[in-house]
Tab-separated table of C-alpha atoms and ligand atoms in Angstrom:
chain	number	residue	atom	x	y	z
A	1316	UNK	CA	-87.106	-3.436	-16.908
A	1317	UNK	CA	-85.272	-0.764	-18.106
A	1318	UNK	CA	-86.264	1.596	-21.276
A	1319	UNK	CA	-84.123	1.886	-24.169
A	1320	UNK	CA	-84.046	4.387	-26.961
A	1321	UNK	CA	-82.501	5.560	-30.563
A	1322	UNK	CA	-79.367	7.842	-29.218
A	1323	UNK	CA	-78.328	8.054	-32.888
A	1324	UNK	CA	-77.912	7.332	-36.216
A	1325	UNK	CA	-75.398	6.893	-39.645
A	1326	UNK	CA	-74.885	6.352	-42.865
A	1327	UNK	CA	-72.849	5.808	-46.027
A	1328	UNK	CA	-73.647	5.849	-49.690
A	1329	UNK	CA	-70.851	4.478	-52.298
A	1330	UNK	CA	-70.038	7.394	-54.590
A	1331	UNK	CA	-71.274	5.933	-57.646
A	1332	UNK	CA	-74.447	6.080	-59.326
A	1333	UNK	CA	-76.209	3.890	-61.432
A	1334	UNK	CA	-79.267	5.386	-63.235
A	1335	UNK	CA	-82.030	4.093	-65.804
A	1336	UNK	CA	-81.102	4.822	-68.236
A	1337	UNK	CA	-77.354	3.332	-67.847
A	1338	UNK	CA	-79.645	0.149	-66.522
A	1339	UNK	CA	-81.222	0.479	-70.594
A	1340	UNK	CA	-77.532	-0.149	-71.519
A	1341	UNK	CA	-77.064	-3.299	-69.392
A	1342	UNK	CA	-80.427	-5.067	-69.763
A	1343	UNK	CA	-83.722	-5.047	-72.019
A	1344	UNK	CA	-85.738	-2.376	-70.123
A	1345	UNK	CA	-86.886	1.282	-69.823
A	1346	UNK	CA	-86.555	4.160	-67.377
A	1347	UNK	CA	-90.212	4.442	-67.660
A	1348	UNK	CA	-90.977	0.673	-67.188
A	1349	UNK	CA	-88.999	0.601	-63.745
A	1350	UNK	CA	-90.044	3.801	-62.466
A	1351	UNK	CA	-93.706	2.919	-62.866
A	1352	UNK	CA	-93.009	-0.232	-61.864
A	1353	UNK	CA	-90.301	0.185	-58.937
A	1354	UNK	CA	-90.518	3.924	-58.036
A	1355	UNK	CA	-86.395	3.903	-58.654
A	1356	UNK	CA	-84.800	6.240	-60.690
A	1357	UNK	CA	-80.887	5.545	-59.249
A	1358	UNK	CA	-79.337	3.435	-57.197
A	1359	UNK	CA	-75.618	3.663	-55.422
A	1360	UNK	CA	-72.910	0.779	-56.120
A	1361	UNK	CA	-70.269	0.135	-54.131
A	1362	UNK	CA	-66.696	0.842	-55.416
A	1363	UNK	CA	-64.251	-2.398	-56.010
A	1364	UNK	CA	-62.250	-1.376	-52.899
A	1365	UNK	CA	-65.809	-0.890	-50.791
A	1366	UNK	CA	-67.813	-3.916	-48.689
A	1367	UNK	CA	-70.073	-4.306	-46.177
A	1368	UNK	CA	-67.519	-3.825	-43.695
A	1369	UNK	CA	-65.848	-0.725	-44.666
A	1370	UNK	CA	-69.757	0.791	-45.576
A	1371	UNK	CA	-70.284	-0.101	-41.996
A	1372	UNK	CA	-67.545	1.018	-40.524
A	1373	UNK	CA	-68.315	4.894	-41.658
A	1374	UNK	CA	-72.096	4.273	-40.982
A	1375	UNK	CA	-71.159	3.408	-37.547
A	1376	UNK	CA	-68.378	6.112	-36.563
A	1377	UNK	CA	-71.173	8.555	-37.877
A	1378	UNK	CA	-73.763	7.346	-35.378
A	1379	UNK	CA	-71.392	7.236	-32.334
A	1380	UNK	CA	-70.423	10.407	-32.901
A	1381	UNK	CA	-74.278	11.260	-33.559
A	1382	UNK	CA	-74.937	9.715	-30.059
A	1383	UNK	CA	-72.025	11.358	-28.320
A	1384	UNK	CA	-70.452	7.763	-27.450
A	1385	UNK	CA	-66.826	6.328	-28.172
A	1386	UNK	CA	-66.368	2.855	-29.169
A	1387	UNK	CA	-65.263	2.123	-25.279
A	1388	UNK	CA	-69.519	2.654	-24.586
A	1389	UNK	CA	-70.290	-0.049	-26.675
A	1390	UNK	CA	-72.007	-3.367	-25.532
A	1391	UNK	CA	-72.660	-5.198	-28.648
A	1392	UNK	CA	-71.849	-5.284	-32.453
A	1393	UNK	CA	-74.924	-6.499	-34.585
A	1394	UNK	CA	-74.950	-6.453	-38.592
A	1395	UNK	CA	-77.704	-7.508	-40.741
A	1396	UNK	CA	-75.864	-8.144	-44.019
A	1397	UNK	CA	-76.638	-10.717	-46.842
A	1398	UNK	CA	-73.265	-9.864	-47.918
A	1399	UNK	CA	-70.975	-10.347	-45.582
A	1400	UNK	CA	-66.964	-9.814	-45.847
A	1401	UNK	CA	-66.776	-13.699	-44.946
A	1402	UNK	CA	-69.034	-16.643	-43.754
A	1403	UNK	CA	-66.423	-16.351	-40.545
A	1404	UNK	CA	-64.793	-14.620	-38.933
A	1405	UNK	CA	-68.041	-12.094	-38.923
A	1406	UNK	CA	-68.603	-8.710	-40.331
A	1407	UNK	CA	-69.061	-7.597	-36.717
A	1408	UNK	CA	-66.107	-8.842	-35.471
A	1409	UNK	CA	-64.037	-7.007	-37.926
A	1410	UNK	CA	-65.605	-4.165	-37.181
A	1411	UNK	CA	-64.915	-4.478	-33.572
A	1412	UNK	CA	-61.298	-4.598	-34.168
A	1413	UNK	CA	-61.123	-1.443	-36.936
A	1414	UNK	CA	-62.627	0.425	-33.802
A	1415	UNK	CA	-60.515	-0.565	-31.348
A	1416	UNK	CA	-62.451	-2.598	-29.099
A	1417	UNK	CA	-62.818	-6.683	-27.956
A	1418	UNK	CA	-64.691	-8.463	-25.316
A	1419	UNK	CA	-68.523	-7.357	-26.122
A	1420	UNK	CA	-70.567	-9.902	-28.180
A	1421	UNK	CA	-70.234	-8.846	-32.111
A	1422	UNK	CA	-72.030	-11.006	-34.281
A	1423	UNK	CA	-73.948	-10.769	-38.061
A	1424	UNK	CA	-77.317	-11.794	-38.728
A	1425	UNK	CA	-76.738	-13.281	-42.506
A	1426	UNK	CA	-79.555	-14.930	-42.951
A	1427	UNK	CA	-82.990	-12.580	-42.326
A	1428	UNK	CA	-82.351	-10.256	-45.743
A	1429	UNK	CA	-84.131	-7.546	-45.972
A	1430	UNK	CA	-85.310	-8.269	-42.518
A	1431	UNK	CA	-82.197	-8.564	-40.962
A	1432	UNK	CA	-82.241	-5.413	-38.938
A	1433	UNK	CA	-85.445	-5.670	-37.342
A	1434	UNK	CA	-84.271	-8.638	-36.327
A	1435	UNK	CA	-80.937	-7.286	-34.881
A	1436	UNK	CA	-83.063	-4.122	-33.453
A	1437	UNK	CA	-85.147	-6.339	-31.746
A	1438	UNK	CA	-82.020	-8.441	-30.334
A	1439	UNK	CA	-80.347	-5.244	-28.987
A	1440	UNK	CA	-83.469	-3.936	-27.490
A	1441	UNK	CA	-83.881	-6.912	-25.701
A	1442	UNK	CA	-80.869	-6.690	-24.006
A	1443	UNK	CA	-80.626	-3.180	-23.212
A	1444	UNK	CA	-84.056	-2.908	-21.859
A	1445	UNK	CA	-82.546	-6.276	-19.312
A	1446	UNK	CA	-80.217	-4.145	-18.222
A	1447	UNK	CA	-77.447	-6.611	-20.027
A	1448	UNK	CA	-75.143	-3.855	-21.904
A	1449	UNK	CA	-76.317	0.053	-22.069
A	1450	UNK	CA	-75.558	0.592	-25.614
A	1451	UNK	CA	-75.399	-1.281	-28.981
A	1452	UNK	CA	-74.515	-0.842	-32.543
A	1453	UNK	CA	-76.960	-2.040	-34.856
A	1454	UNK	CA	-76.344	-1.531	-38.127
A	1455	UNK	CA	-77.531	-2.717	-41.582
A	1456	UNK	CA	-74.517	-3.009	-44.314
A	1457	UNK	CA	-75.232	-4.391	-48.105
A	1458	UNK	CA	-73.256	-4.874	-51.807
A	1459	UNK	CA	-75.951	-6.142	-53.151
A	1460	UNK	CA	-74.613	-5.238	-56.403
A	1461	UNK	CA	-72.353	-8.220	-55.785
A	1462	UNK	CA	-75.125	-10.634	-55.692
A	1463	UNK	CA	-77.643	-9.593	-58.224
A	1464	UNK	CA	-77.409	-11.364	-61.776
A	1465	UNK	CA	-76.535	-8.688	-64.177
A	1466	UNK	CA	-78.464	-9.928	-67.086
A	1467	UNK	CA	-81.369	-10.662	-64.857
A	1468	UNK	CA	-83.964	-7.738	-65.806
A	1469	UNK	CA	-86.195	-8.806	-63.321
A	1470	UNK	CA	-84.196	-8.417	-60.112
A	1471	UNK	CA	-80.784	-5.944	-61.560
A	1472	UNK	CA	-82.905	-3.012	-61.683
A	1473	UNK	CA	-84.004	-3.253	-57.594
A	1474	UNK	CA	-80.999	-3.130	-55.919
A	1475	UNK	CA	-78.291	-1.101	-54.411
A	1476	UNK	CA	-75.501	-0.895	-52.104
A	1477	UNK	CA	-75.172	1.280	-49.041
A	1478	UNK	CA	-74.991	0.903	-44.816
A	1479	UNK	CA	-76.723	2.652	-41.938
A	1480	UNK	CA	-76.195	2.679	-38.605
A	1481	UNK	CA	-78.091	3.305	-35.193
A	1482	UNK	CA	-77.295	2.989	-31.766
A	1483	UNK	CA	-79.220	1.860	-29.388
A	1484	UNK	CA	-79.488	3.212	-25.454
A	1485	UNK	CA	-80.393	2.749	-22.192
A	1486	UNK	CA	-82.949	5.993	-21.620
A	1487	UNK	CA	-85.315	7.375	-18.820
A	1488	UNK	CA	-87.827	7.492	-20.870
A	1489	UNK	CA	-89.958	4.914	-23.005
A	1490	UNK	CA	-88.240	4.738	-26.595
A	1491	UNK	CA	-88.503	1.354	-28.393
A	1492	UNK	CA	-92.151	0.697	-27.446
A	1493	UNK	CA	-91.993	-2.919	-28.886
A	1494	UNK	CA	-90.487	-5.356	-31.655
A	1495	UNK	CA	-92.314	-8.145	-33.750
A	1496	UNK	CA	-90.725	-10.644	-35.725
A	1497	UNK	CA	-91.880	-13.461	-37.984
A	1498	UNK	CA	-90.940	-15.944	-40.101
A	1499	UNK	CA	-92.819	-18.592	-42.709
A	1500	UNK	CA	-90.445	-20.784	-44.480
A	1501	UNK	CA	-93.326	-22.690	-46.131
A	1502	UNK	CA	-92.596	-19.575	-48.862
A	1503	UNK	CA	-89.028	-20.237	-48.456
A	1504	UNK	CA	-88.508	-20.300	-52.551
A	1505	UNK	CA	-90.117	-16.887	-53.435
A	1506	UNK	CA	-86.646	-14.657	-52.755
A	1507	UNK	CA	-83.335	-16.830	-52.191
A	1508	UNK	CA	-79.971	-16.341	-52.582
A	1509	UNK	CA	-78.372	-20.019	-52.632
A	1510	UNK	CA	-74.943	-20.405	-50.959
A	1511	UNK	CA	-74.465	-24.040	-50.013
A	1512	UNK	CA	-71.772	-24.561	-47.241
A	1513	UNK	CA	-72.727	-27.863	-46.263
A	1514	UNK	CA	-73.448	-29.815	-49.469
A	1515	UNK	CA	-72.367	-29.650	-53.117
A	1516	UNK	CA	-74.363	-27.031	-55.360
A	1517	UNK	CA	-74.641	-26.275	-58.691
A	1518	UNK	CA	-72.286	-22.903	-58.674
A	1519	UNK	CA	-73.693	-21.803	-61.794
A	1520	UNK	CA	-77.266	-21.670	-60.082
A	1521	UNK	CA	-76.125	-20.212	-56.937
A	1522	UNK	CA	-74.780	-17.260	-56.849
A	1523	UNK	CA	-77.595	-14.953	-57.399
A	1524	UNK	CA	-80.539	-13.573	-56.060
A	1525	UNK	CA	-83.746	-15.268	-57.057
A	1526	UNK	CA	-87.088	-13.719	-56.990
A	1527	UNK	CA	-90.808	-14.620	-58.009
A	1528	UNK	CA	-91.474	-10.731	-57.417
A	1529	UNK	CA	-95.199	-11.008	-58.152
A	1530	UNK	CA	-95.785	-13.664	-55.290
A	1531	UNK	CA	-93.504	-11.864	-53.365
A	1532	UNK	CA	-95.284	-8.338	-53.617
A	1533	UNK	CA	-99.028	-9.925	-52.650
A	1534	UNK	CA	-97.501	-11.831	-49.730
A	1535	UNK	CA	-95.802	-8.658	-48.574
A	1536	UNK	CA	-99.055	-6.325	-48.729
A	1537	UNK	CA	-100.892	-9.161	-46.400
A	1538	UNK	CA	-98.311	-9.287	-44.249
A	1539	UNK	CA	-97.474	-6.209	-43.749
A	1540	UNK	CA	-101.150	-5.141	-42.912
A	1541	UNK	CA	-101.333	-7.823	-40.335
A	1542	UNK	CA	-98.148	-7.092	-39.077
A	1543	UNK	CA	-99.148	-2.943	-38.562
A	1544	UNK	CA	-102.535	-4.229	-36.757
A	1545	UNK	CA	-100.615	-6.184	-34.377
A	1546	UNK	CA	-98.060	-3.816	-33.349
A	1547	UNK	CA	-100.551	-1.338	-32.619
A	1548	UNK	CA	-102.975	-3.987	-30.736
A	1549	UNK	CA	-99.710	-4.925	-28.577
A	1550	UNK	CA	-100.012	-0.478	-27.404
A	1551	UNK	CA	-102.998	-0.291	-27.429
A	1552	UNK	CA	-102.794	2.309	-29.907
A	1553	UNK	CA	-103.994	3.300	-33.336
A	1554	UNK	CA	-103.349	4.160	-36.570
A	1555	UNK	CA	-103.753	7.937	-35.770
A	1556	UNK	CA	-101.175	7.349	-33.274
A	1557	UNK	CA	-98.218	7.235	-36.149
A	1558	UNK	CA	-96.431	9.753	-37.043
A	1559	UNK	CA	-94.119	8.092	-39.388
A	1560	UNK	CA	-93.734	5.204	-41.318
A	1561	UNK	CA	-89.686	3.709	-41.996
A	1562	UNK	CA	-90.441	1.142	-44.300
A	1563	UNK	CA	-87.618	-1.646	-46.258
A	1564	UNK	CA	-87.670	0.372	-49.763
A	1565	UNK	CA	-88.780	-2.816	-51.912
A	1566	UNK	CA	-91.367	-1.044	-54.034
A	1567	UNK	CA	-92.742	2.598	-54.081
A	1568	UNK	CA	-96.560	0.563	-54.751
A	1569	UNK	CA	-95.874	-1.703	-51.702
A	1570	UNK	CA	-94.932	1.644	-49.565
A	1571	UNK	CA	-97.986	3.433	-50.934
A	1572	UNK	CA	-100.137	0.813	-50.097
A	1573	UNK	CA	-98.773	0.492	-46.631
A	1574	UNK	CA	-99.206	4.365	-46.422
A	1575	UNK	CA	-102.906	3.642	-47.213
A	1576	UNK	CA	-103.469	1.328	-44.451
A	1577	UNK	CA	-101.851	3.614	-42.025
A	1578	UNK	CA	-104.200	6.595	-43.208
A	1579	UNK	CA	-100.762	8.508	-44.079
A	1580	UNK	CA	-99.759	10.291	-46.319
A	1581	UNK	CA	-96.473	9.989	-48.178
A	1582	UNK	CA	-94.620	12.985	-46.768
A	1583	UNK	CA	-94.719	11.711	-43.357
A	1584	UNK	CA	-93.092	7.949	-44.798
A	1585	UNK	CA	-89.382	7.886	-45.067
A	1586	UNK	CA	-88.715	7.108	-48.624
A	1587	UNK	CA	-84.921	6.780	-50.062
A	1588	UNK	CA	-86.161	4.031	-52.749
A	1589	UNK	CA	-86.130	6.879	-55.814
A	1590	UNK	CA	-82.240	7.829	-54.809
A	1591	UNK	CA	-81.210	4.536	-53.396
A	1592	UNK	CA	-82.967	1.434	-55.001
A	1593	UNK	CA	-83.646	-1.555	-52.213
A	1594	UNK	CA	-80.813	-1.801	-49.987
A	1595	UNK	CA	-81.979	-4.402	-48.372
A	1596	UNK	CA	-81.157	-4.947	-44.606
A	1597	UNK	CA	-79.525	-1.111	-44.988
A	1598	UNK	CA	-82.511	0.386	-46.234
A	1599	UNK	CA	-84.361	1.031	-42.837
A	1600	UNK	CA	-81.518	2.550	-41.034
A	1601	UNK	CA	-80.477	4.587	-44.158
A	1602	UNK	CA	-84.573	5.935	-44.669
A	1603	UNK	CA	-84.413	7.037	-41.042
A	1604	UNK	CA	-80.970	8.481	-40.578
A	1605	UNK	CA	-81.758	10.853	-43.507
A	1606	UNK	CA	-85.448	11.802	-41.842
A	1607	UNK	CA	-83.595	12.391	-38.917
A	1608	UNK	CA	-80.677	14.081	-40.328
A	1609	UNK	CA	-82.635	16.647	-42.554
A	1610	UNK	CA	-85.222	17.615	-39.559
A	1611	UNK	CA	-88.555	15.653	-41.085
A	1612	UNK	CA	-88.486	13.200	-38.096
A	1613	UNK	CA	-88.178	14.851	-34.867
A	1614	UNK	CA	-87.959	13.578	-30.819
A	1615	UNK	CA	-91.113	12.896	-29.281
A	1616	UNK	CA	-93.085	11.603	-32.861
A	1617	UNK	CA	-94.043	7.568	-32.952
A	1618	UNK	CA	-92.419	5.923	-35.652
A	1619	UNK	CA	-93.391	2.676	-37.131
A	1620	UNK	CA	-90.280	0.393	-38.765
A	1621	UNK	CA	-91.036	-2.362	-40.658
A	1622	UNK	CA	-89.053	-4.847	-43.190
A	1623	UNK	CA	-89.757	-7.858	-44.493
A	1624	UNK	CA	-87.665	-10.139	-47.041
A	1625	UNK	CA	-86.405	-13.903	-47.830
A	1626	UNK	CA	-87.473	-16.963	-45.901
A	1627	UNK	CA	-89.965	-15.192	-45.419
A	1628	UNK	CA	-88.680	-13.191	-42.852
A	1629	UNK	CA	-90.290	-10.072	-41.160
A	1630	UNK	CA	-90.998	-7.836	-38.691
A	1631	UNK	CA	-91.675	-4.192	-36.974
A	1632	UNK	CA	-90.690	-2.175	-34.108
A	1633	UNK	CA	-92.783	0.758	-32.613
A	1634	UNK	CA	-90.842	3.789	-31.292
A	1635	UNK	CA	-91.169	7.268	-29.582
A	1636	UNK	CA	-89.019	8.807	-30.829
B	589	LIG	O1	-86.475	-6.732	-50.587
B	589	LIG	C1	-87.156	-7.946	-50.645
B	589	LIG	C2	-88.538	-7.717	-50.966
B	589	LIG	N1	-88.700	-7.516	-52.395
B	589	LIG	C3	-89.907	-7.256	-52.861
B	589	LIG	O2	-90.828	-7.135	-52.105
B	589	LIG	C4	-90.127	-7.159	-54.353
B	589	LIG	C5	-91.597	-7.213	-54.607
B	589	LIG	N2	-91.931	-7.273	-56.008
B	589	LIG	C6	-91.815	-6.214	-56.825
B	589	LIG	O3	-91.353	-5.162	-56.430
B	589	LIG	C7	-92.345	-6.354	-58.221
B	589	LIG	O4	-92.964	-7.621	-58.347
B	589	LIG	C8	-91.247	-6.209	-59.316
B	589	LIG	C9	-90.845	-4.764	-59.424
B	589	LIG	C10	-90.052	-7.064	-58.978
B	589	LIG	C11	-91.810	-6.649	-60.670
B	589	LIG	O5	-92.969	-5.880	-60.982
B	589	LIG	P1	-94.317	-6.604	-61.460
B	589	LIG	O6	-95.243	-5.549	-61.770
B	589	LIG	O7	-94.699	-7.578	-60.371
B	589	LIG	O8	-93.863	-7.331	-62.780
B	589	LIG	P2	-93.903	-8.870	-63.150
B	589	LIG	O9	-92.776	-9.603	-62.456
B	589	LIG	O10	-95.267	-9.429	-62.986
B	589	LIG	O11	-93.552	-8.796	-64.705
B	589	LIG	C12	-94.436	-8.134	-65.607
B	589	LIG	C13	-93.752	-8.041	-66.959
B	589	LIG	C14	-93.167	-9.358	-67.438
B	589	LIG	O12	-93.352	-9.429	-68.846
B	589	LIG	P3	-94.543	-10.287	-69.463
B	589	LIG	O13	-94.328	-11.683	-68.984
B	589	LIG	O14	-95.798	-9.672	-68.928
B	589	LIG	O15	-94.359	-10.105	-70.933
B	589	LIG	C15	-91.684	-9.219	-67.146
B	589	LIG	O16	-90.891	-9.991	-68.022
B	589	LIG	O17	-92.654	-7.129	-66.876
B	589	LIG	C16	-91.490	-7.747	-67.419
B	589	LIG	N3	-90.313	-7.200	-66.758
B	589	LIG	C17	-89.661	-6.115	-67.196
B	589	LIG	N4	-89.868	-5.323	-68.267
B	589	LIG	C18	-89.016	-4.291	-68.447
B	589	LIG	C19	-89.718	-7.639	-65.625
B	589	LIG	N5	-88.658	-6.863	-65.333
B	589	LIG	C20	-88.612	-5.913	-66.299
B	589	LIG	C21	-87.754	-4.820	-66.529
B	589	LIG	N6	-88.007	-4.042	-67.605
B	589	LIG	N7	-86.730	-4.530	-65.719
């Protein structure tokens, strides 16, 4: 089996901000209330004109051009999104034909939230490390602003919109170490977003983002832990072993806690959640494109990715980097 590796990475941030204390203007809360609470201070919305595929689209011609490939060099499309352009035909397809391409397999993963791009990382590992295609796109693309309930206190104030990009390689030397996913449906109704193609739905109570945050928060902290303890059991390694942590920005208490476990501190965990809010599938991509891009993560250090969101859904991937 062949070794594959990060050859590089992109992003793209909307242009608008939403702080909060424009959040105190929408909704009864306080700046103070979700910063102790969240760790967020701003989040970026996408402009009317802007969606996961046009996000994408600049997150991805930034990592090609990161990895020194063209569009011809790529294998396979993958996009985590929970909000795609269209059920069908997929955000990945589009995107294949704004770049110029066809033939390679371009598909979205819609369905594993905020875990969606561990779960495409771990697809396009797969098949580079088979020798199947040499490079892929992965990328993680989200308006969540488009799904949240705006008078919704509980779950407005988390989220933001944004895309980033990676692209996976064939390389000579061990990158991607391993992947782990999961899933648990039996907590299927702590974080859903209810869009029912298949039956009739109530359309008032489906649009939006629903979240039991509390249950949500304990369930990630146990998960998580066990989750760290068996990627590092499947390298034989240990905690000492990390250099960084790239965790889904859901909570600055949920990163600090997995920070704890790791025996790291917080400078050497990528954190965007202050500037960005939780992105979603794009928030691991986007925390590691911008430790890569301002010189914090460097070639050579072991990285530790890990995201977890509705179904439950979750998982990690190990890398030298
Ligand atoms: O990306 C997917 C993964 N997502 C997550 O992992 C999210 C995990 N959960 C969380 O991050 C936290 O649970 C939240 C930030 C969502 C909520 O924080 P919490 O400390 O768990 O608060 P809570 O839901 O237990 O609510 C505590 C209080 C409630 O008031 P009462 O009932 O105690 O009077 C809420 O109504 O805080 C109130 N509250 C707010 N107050 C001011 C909830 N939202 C707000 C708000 N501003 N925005």
């Amino acid at each position: 089996m062949a070794y594959s590796q990060i050859l590089g990475t992109g992003s793209y941030l909307p242009e608008k901000i939403l702080t909060n204390a424009d959040l105190e203007k929408i909704v009864d809360t306080s700046t103070e209330w979700i910063v102790e609470r969240t760790g967020i201070h701003q989040r970026h919305i996408a402009a009317e004109h802007e969606t996961a595929l046009t996000m994408a689209e600049k997150a991805a011609k930034q990592a090609m051009s990161d990895a020194n490939i063209t569009a011809n060099d790529i294998g396979m499309i993958i996009i985590a999104t929970t909000t795609p352009e269209k059920m069908f035909p997929s955000t990945a397809c589009l995107l294949q034909q704004r770049l110029g391409i066809s033939g390679c397999p371009a598909f979205d993963l819609n369905s594993t939230a905020c875990a969606g791009f561990m779960y495409a990382l771990s697809i396009a590992d797969l098949y580079v490390k088979q020798g199947i295609i040499k490079n892929a796109l992965v990328i993680g693309s989200e308006v969540m602003s488009r799904v949240v309930d705006w008078s919704d206190r509980a779950t407005c104030i988390l989220f933001g919109d944004g895309a980033g990009a990676v692209i996976i390689g064939a390389s000579q030397q061990p990158g991607i170490l391993s992947t782990h996913l999961h899933a648990d449906g039996t907590h299927k109704d702590v974080l859903s977003l209810t869009v029912s193609i298949g039956k009739p739905m109530d359309v008032e109570e489906a649009l939006y983002i629903k979240m039991t945050g509390n249950q949500l928060f304990k369930l990630a902290v146990n998960i998580l832990g066990d989750l760290f303890d068996e990627t590092l059991e499947a390298n034989s390694l240990t905690k000492a072993d990390i250099d960084w942590l790239v965790p889904h920005q859901a909570n600055i208490r949920i990163i600090q806690a997995m920070a704890k476990k790791l025996n790291l501190p917080l400078d050497r965990v990528a954190i965007t959640l202050e500037d960005q809010g939780n992105t979603s599938s794009a928030s691991i991509p986007l925390a590691l494109d911008k430790a890569i891009r301002d010189g914090r993560i460097k070639r050579g250090e072991m990285l530790l990715l890990e995201g977890f969101g509705g179904g439950l859904a979750w998982g990690s991937a190990l890398i030298r980097y």
